Structure formats: structure tokens, C-alpha cells
JSON list of C-alpha atoms in Angstrom, two decimals:
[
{"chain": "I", "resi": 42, "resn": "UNK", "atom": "CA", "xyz": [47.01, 7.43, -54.30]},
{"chain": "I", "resi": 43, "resn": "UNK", "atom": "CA", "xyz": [48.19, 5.50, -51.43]},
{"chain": "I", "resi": 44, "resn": "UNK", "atom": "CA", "xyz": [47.32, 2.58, -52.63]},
{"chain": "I", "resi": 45, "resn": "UNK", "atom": "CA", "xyz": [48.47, 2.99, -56.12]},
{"chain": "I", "resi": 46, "resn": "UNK", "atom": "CA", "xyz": [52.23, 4.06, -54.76]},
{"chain": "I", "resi": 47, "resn": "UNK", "atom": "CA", "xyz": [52.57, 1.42, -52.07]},
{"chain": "I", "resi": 48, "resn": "UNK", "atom": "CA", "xyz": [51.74, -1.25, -54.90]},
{"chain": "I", "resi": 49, "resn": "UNK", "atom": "CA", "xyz": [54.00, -0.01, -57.69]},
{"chain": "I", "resi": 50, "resn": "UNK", "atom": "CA", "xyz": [56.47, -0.27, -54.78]},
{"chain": "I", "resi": 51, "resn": "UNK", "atom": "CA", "xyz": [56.03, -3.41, -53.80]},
{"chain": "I", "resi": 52, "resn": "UNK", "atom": "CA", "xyz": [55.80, -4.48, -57.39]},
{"chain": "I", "resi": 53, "resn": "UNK", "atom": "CA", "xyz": [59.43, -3.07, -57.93]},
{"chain": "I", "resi": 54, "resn": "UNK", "atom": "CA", "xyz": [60.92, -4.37, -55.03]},
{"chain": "I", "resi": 55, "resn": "UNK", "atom": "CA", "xyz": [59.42, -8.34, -56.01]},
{"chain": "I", "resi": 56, "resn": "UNK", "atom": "CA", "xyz": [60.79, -7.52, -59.72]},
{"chain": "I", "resi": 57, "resn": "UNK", "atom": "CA", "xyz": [63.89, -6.80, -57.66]},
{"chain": "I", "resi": 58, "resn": "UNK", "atom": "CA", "xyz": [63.86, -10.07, -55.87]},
{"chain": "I", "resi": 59, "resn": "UNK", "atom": "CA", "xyz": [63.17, -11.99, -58.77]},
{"chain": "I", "resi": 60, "resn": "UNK", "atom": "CA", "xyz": [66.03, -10.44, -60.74]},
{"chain": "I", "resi": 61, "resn": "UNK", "atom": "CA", "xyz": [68.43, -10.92, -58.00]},
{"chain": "I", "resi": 62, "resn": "UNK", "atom": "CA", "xyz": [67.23, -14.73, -57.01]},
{"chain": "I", "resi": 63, "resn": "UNK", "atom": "CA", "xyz": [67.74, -15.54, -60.74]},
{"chain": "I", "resi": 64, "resn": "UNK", "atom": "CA", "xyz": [71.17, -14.68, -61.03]},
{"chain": "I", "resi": 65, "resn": "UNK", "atom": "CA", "xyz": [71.90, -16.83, -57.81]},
{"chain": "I", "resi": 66, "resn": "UNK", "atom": "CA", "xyz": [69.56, -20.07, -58.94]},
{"chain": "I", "resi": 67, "resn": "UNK", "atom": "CA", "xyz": [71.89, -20.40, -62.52]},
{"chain": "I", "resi": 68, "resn": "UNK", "atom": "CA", "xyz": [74.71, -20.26, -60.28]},
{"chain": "I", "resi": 69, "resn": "UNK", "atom": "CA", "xyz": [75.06, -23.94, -59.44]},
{"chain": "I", "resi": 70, "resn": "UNK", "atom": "CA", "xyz": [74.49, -27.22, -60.68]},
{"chain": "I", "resi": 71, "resn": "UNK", "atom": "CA", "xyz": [73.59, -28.75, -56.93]},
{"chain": "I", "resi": 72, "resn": "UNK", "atom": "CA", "xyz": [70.10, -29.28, -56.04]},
{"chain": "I", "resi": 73, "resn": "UNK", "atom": "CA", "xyz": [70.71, -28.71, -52.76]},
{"chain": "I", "resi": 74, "resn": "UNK", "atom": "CA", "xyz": [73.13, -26.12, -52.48]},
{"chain": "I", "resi": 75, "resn": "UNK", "atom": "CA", "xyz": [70.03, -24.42, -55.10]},
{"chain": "I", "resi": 76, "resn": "UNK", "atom": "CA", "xyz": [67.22, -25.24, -52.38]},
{"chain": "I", "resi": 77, "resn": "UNK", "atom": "CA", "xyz": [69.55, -23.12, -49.73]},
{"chain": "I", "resi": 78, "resn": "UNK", "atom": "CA", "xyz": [69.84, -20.38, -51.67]},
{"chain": "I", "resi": 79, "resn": "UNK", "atom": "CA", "xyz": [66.22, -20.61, -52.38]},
{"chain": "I", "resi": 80, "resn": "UNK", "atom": "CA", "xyz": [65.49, -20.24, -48.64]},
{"chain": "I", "resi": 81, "resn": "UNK", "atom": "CA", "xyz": [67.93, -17.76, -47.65]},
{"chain": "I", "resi": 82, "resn": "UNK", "atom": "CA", "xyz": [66.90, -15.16, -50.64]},
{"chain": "I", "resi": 83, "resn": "UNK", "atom": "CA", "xyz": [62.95, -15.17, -49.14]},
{"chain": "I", "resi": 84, "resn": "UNK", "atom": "CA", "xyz": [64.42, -14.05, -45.36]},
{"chain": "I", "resi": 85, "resn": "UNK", "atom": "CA", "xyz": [63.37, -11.33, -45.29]},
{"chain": "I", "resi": 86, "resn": "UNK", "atom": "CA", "xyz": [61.70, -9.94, -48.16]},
{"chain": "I", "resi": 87, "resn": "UNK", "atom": "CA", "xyz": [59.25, -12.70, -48.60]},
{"chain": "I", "resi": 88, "resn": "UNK", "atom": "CA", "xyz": [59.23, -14.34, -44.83]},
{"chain": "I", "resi": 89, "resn": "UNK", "atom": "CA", "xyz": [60.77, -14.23, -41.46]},
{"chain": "I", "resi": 90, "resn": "UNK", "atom": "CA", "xyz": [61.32, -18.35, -41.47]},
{"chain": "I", "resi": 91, "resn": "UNK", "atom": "CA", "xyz": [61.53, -20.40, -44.65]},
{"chain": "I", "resi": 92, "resn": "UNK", "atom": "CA", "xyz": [62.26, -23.69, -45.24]},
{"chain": "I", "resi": 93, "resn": "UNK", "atom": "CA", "xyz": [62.41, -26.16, -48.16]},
{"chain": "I", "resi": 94, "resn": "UNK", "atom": "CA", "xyz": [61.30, -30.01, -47.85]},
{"chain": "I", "resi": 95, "resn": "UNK", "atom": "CA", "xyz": [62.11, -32.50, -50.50]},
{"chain": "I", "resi": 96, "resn": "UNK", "atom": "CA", "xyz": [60.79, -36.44, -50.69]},
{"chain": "I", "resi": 97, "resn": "UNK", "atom": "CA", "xyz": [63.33, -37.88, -52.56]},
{"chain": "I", "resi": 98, "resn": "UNK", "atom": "CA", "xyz": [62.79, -41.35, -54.83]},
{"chain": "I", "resi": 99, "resn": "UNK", "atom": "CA", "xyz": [62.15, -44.11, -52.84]},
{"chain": "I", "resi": 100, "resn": "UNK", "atom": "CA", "xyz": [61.13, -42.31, -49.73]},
{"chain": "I", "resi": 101, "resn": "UNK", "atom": "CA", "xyz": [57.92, -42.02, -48.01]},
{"chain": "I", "resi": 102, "resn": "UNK", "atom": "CA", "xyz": [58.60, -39.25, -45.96]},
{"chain": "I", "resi": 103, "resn": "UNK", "atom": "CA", "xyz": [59.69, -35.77, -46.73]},
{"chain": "I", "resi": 104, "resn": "UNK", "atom": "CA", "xyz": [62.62, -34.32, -45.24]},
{"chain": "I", "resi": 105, "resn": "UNK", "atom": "CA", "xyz": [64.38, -30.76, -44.56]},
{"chain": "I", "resi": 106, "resn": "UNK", "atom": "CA", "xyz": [67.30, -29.84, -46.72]},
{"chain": "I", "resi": 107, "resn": "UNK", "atom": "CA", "xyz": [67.15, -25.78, -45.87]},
{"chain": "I", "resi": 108, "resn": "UNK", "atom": "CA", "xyz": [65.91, -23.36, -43.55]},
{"chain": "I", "resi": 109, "resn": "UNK", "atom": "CA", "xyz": [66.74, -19.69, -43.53]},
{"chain": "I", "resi": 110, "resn": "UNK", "atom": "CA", "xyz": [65.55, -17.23, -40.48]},
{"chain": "I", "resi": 111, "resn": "UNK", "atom": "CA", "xyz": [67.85, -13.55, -40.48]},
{"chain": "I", "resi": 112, "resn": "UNK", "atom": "CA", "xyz": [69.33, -15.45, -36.18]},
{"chain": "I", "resi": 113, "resn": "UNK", "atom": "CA", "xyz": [72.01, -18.32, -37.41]},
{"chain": "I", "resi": 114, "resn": "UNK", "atom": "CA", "xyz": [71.27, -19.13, -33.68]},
{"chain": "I", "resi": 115, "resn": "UNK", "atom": "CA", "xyz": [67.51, -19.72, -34.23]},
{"chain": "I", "resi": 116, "resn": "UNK", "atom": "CA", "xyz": [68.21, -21.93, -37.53]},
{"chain": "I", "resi": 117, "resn": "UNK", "atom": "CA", "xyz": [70.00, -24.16, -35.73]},
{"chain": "I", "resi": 118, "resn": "UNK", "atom": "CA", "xyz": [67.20, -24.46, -33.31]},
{"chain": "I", "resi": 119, "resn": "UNK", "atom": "CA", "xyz": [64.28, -24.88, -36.04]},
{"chain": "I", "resi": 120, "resn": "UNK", "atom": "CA", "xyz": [66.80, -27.74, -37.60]},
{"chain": "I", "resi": 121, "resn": "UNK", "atom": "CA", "xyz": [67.11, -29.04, -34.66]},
{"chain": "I", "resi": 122, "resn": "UNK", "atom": "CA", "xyz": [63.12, -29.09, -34.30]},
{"chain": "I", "resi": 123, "resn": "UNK", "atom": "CA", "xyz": [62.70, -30.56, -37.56]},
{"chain": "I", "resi": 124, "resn": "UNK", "atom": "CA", "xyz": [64.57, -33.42, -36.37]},
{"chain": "I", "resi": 125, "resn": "UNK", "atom": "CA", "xyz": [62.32, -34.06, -33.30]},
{"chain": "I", "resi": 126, "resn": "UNK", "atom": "CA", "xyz": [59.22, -33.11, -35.07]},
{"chain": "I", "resi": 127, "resn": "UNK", "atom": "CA", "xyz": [59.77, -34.74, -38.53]},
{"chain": "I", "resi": 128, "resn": "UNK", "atom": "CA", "xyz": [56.95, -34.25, -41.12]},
{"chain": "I", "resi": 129, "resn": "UNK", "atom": "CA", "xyz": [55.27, -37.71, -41.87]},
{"chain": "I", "resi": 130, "resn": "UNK", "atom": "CA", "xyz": [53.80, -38.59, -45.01]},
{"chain": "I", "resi": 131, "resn": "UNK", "atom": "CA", "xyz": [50.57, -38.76, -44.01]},
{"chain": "I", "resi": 132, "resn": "UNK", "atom": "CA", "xyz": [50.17, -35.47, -42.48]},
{"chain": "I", "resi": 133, "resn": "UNK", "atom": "CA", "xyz": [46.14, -33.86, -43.89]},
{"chain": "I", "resi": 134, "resn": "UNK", "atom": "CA", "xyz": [47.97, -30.34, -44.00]},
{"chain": "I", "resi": 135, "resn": "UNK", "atom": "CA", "xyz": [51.02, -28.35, -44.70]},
{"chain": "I", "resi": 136, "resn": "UNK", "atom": "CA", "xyz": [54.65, -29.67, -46.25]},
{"chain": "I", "resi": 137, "resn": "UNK", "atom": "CA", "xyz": [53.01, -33.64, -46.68]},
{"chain": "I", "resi": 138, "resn": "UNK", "atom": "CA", "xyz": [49.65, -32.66, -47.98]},
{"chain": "I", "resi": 139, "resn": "UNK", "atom": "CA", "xyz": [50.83, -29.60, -50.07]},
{"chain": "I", "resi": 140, "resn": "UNK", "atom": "CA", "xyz": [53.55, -32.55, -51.80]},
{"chain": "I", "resi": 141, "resn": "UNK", "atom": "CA", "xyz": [50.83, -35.03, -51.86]},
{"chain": "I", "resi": 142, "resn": "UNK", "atom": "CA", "xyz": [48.42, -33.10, -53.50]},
{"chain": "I", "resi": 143, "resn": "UNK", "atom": "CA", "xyz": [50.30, -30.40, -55.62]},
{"chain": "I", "resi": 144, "resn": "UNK", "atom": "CA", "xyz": [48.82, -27.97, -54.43]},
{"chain": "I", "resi": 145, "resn": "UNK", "atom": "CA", "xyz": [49.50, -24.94, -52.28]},
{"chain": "I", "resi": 146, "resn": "UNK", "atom": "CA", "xyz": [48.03, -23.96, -48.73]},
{"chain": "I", "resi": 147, "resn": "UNK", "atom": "CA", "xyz": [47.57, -20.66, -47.77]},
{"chain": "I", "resi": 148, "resn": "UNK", "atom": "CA", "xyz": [46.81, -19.40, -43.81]},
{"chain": "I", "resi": 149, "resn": "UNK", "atom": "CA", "xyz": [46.45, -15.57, -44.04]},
{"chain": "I", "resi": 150, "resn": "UNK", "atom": "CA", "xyz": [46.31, -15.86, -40.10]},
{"chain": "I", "resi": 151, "resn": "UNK", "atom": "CA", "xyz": [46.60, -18.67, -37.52]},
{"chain": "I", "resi": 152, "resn": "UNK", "atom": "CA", "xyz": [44.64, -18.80, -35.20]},
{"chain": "I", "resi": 153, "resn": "UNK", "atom": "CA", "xyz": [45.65, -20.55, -31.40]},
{"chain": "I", "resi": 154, "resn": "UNK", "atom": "CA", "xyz": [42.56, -23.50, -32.78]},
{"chain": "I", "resi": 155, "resn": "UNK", "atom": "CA", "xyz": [44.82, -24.34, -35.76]},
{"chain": "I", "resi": 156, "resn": "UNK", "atom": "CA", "xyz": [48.12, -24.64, -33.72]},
{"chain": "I", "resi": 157, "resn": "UNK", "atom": "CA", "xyz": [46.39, -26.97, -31.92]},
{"chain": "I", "resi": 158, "resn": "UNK", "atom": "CA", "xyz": [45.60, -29.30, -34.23]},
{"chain": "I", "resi": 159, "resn": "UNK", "atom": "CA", "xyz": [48.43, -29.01, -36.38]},
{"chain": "I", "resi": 160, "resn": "UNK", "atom": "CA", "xyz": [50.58, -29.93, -32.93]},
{"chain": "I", "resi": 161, "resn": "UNK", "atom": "CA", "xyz": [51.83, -33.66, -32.03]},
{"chain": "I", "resi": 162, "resn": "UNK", "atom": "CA", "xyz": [51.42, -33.83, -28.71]},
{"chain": "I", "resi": 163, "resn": "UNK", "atom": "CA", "xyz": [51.53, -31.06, -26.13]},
{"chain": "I", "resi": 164, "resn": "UNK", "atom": "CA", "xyz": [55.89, -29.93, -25.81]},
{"chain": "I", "resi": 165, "resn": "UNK", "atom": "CA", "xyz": [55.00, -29.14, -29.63]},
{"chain": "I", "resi": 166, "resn": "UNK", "atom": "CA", "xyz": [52.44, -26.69, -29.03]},
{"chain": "I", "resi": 167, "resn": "UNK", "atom": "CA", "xyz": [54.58, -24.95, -26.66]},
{"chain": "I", "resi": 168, "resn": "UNK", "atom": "CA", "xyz": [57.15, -24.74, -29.52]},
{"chain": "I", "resi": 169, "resn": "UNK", "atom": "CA", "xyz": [54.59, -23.45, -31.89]},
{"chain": "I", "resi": 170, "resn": "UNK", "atom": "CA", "xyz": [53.38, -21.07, -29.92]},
{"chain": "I", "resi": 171, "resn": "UNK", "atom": "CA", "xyz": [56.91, -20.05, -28.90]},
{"chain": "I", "resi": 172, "resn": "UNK", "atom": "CA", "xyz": [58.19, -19.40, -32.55]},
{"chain": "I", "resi": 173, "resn": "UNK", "atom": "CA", "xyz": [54.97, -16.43, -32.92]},
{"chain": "I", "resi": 174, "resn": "UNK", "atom": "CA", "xyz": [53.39, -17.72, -36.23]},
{"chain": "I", "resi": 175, "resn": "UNK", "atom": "CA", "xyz": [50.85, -15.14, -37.39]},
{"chain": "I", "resi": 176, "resn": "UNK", "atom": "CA", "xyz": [50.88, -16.12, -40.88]},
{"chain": "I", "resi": 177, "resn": "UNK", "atom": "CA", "xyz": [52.01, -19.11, -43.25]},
{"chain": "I", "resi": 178, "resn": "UNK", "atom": "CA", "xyz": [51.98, -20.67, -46.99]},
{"chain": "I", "resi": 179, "resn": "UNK", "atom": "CA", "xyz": [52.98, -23.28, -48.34]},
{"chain": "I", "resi": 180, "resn": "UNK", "atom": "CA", "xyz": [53.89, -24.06, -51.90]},
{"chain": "I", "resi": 181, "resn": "UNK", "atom": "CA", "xyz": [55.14, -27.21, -53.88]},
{"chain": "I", "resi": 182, "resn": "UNK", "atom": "CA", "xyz": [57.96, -27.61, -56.34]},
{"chain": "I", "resi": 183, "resn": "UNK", "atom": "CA", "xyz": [57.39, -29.30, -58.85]},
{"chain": "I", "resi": 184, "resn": "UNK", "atom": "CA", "xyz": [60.44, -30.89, -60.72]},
{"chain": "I", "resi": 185, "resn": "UNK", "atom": "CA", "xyz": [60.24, -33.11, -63.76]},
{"chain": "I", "resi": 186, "resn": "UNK", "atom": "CA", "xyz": [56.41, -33.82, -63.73]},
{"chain": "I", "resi": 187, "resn": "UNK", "atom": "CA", "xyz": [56.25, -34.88, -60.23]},
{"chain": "I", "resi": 188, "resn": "UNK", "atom": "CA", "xyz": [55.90, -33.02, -57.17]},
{"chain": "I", "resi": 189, "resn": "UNK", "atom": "CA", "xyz": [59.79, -32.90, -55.53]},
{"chain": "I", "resi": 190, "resn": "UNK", "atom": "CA", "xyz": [59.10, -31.13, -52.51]},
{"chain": "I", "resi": 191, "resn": "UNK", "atom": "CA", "xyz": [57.61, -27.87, -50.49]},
{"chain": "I", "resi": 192, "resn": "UNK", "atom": "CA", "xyz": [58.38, -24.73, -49.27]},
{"chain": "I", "resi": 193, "resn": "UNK", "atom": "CA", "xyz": [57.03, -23.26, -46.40]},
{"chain": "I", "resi": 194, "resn": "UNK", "atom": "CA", "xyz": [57.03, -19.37, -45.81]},
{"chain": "I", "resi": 195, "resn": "UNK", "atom": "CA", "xyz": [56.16, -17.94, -42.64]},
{"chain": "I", "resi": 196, "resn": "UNK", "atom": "CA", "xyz": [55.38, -14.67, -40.79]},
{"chain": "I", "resi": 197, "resn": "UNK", "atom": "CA", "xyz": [56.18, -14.82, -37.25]},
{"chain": "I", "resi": 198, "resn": "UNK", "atom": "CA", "xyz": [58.20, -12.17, -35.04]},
{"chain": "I", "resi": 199, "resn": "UNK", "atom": "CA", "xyz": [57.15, -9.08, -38.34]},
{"chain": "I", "resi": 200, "resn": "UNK", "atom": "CA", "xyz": [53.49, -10.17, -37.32]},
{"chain": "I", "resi": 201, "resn": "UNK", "atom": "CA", "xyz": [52.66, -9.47, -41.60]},
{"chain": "I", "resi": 202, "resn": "UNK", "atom": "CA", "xyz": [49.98, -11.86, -43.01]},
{"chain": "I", "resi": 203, "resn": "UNK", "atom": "CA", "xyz": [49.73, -13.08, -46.47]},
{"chain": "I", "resi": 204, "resn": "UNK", "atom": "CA", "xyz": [47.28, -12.87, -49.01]},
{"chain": "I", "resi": 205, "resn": "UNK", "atom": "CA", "xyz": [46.08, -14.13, -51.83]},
{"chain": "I", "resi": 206, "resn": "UNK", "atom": "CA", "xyz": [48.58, -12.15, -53.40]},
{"chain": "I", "resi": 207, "resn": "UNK", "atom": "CA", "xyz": [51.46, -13.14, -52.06]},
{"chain": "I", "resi": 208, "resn": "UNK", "atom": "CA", "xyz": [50.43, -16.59, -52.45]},
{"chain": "I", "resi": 209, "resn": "UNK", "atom": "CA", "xyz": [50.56, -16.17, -56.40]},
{"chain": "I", "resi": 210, "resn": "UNK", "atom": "CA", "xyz": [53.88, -14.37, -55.55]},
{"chain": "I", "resi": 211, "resn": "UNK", "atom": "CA", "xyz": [55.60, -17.42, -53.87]},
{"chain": "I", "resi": 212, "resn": "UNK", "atom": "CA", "xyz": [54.27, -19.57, -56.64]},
{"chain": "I", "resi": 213, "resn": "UNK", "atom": "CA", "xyz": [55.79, -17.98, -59.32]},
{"chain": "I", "resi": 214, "resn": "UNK", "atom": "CA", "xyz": [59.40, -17.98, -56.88]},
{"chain": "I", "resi": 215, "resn": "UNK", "atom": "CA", "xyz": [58.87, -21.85, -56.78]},
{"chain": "I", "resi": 216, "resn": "UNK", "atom": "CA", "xyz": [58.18, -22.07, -60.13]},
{"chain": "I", "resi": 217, "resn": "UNK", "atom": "CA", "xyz": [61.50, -20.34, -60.99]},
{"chain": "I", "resi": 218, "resn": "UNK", "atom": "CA", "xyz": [63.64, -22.67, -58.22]},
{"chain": "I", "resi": 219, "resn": "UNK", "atom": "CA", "xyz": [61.87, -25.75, -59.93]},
{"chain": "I", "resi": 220, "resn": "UNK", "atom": "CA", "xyz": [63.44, -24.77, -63.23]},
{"chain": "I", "resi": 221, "resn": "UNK", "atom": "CA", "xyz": [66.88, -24.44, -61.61]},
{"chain": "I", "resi": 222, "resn": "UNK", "atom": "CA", "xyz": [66.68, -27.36, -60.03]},
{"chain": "I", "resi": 223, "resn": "UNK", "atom": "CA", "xyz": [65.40, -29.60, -63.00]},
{"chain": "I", "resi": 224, "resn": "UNK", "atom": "CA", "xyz": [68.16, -27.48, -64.87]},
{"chain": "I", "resi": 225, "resn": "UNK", "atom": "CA", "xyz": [70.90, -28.51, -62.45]},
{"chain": "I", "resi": 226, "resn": "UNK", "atom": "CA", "xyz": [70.04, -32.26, -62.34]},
{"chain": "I", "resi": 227, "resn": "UNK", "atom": "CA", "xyz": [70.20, -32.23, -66.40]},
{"chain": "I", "resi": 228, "resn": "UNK", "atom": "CA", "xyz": [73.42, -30.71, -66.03]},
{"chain": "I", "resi": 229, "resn": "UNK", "atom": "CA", "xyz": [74.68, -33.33, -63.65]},
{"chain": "I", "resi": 230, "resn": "UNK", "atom": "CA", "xyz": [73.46, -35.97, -65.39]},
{"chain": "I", "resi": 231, "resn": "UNK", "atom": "CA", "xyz": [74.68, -34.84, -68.43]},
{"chain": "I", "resi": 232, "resn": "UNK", "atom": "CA", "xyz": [78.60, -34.60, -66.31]},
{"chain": "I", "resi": 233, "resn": "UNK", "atom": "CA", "xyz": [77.64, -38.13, -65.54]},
{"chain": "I", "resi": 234, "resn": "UNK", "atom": "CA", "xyz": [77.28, -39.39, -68.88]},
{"chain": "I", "resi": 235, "resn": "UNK", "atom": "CA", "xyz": [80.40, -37.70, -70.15]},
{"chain": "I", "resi": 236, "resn": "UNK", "atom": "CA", "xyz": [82.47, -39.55, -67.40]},
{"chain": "I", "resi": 237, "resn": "UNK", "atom": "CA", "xyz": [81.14, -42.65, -68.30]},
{"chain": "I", "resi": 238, "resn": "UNK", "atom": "CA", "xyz": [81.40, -42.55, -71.65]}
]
């Protein structure tokens, strides 16, 4: 009975989120501004830190366009760690292989063996270990038959893990920004071709 009640209530409260991040998705035609939004609704319902990476045409690297923790103080320190940690394109896991690849990673928990290797040099394992990561998953966006970019959900300071579950959960989320975004580029284009003409 537990069971049962605790998962009709987490099934409201996700039909909840969805209703609520749908409404704010429609309610602008910039990618970015969408990709923010995107972010900020999963703190804290979905994840303690999120962020959004996006490889834009031409590039080889992906870059950050939004993170979202509930501290403004400790956003402006995981942008500035993005910036001296950058994700390269060649990367075998998380943001650059989950882009690559199209598909999504899921780490139920990590473990002090994955920081590790998933670490530059030595300064970025301190980092790592600083921010608390228990649990993390990352899932691609896809956007106009190609894979745009990646969001990254993580459970840190809460010390929740994900499942399998919520894996299909955050899919579904970036399923829904993906359709926003290829939505608001039409849009703009569309603007575009007005002004010309």
C-alpha cells in the first residue's frame, strides 16, 4: 500500500511538472532563453544541479548555455568550472559521448573509482568530490534529426539516486524541450523570412 501511494504520488507530482514546464517552453521563441528555463524547472524536482550543453553547427566542441542549482552563488561557481573544465569532443562518457552517440547515460550511484576517471587531472577531482555527486544522467536533445546537445541531471547535496525510472522520466522532459526548441527556431526563421521578403 506503501508502494502503491508513494507512486501515484510521484506520478502526480511529474504530471505536475510536465504541465507546468509546458506552459513555460511555448513561452519563447529563443533557443536559449528555452534551454534556461529547461534547467531551472528540473532544480529541484528532478535534480539538485542541471545543466544543458549544446554543439552548435560548425563546432567540435560542446559548450554550456544553462545551469540551474536552488544557490545563485554556487551557479556562478559551476559556470565558472565549466569554463576551466570545458567538455571536449572526444570525451568516452557523459555530455560528449551522450551527443556523439544519441544516447543517454545513466549512473544510479558514483562511486569515488568513477570520479576518478572521469577527472582531468588531480585540482578536478578535488572539485568533484567537493560538489557531493551521488547520482547522475545524462540525456540528449535531439533537434531537427541531429543530436543538438545534452542535459545533465545530478543528485548531489539530497544524496537521491536515479533509476531506471527516472531515466525514462528525463527522456520524455528532453523530448518535450527538443520540440520547443525546434518550434522556436521555425518560428525565428520564419520572422527572418518575413523581414527579408
Amino acid at each position: 500500500v506503501f508502494r502503491d501511494g508513494s507512486a501515484s504520488a510521484r506520478a502526480r507530482v511529474r504530471r505536475d511538472f510536465l504541465a507546468r514546464a509546458g506552459e513555460a517552453l511555448v513561452a519563447s521563441i529563443d533557443y536559449a532563453e528555452i534551454l534556461g528555463t529547461v534547467a531551472r524547472f528540473a532544480v529541484p524536482t528532478l535534480a539538485d544541479w542541471c545543466t544543458v550543453h549544446v554543439v552548435e553547427p560548425g563546432e567540435a566542441a560542446p559548450h554550456q548555455v544553462a545551469v540551474a542549482h536552488a544557490d545563485p552563488a554556487k551557479i556562478t561557481w559551476a559556470r565558472g568550472l565549466g569554463q576551466r573544465f570545458p567538455t571536449t569532443p572526444d570525451d568516452p562518457t557523459g555530455v560528449a559521448a551522450v551527443i556523439r552517440t544519441g544516447r543517454s547515460e545513466l549512473y544510479s550511484e558514483i562511486t569515488r573509482e568513477q570520479l576518478q576517471r572521469s577527472a582531468r587531472d588531480a585540482e578536478h577531482e578535488r572539485v568533484l568530490r567537493a560538489v557531493g555527486v551521488s547520482s547522475a544522467m545524462v540525456v540528449p536533445l535531439h533537434v531537427r534529426g541531429r543530436t543538438f546537445g545534452a542535459m545533465t541531471f545530478v543528485h548531489a547535496e539530497s544524496g537521491r539516486h536515479y533509476s531506471q525510472d527516472d531515466l525514462s522520466f528525463a527522456e520524455d522532459f528532453a523530448r518535450r524541450a527538443a520540440m520547443a526548441i525546434e518550434n522556436a527556431i521555425a518560428l525565428k526563421e520564419a520572422e527572418e523570412g518575413r523581414a527579408r521578403e
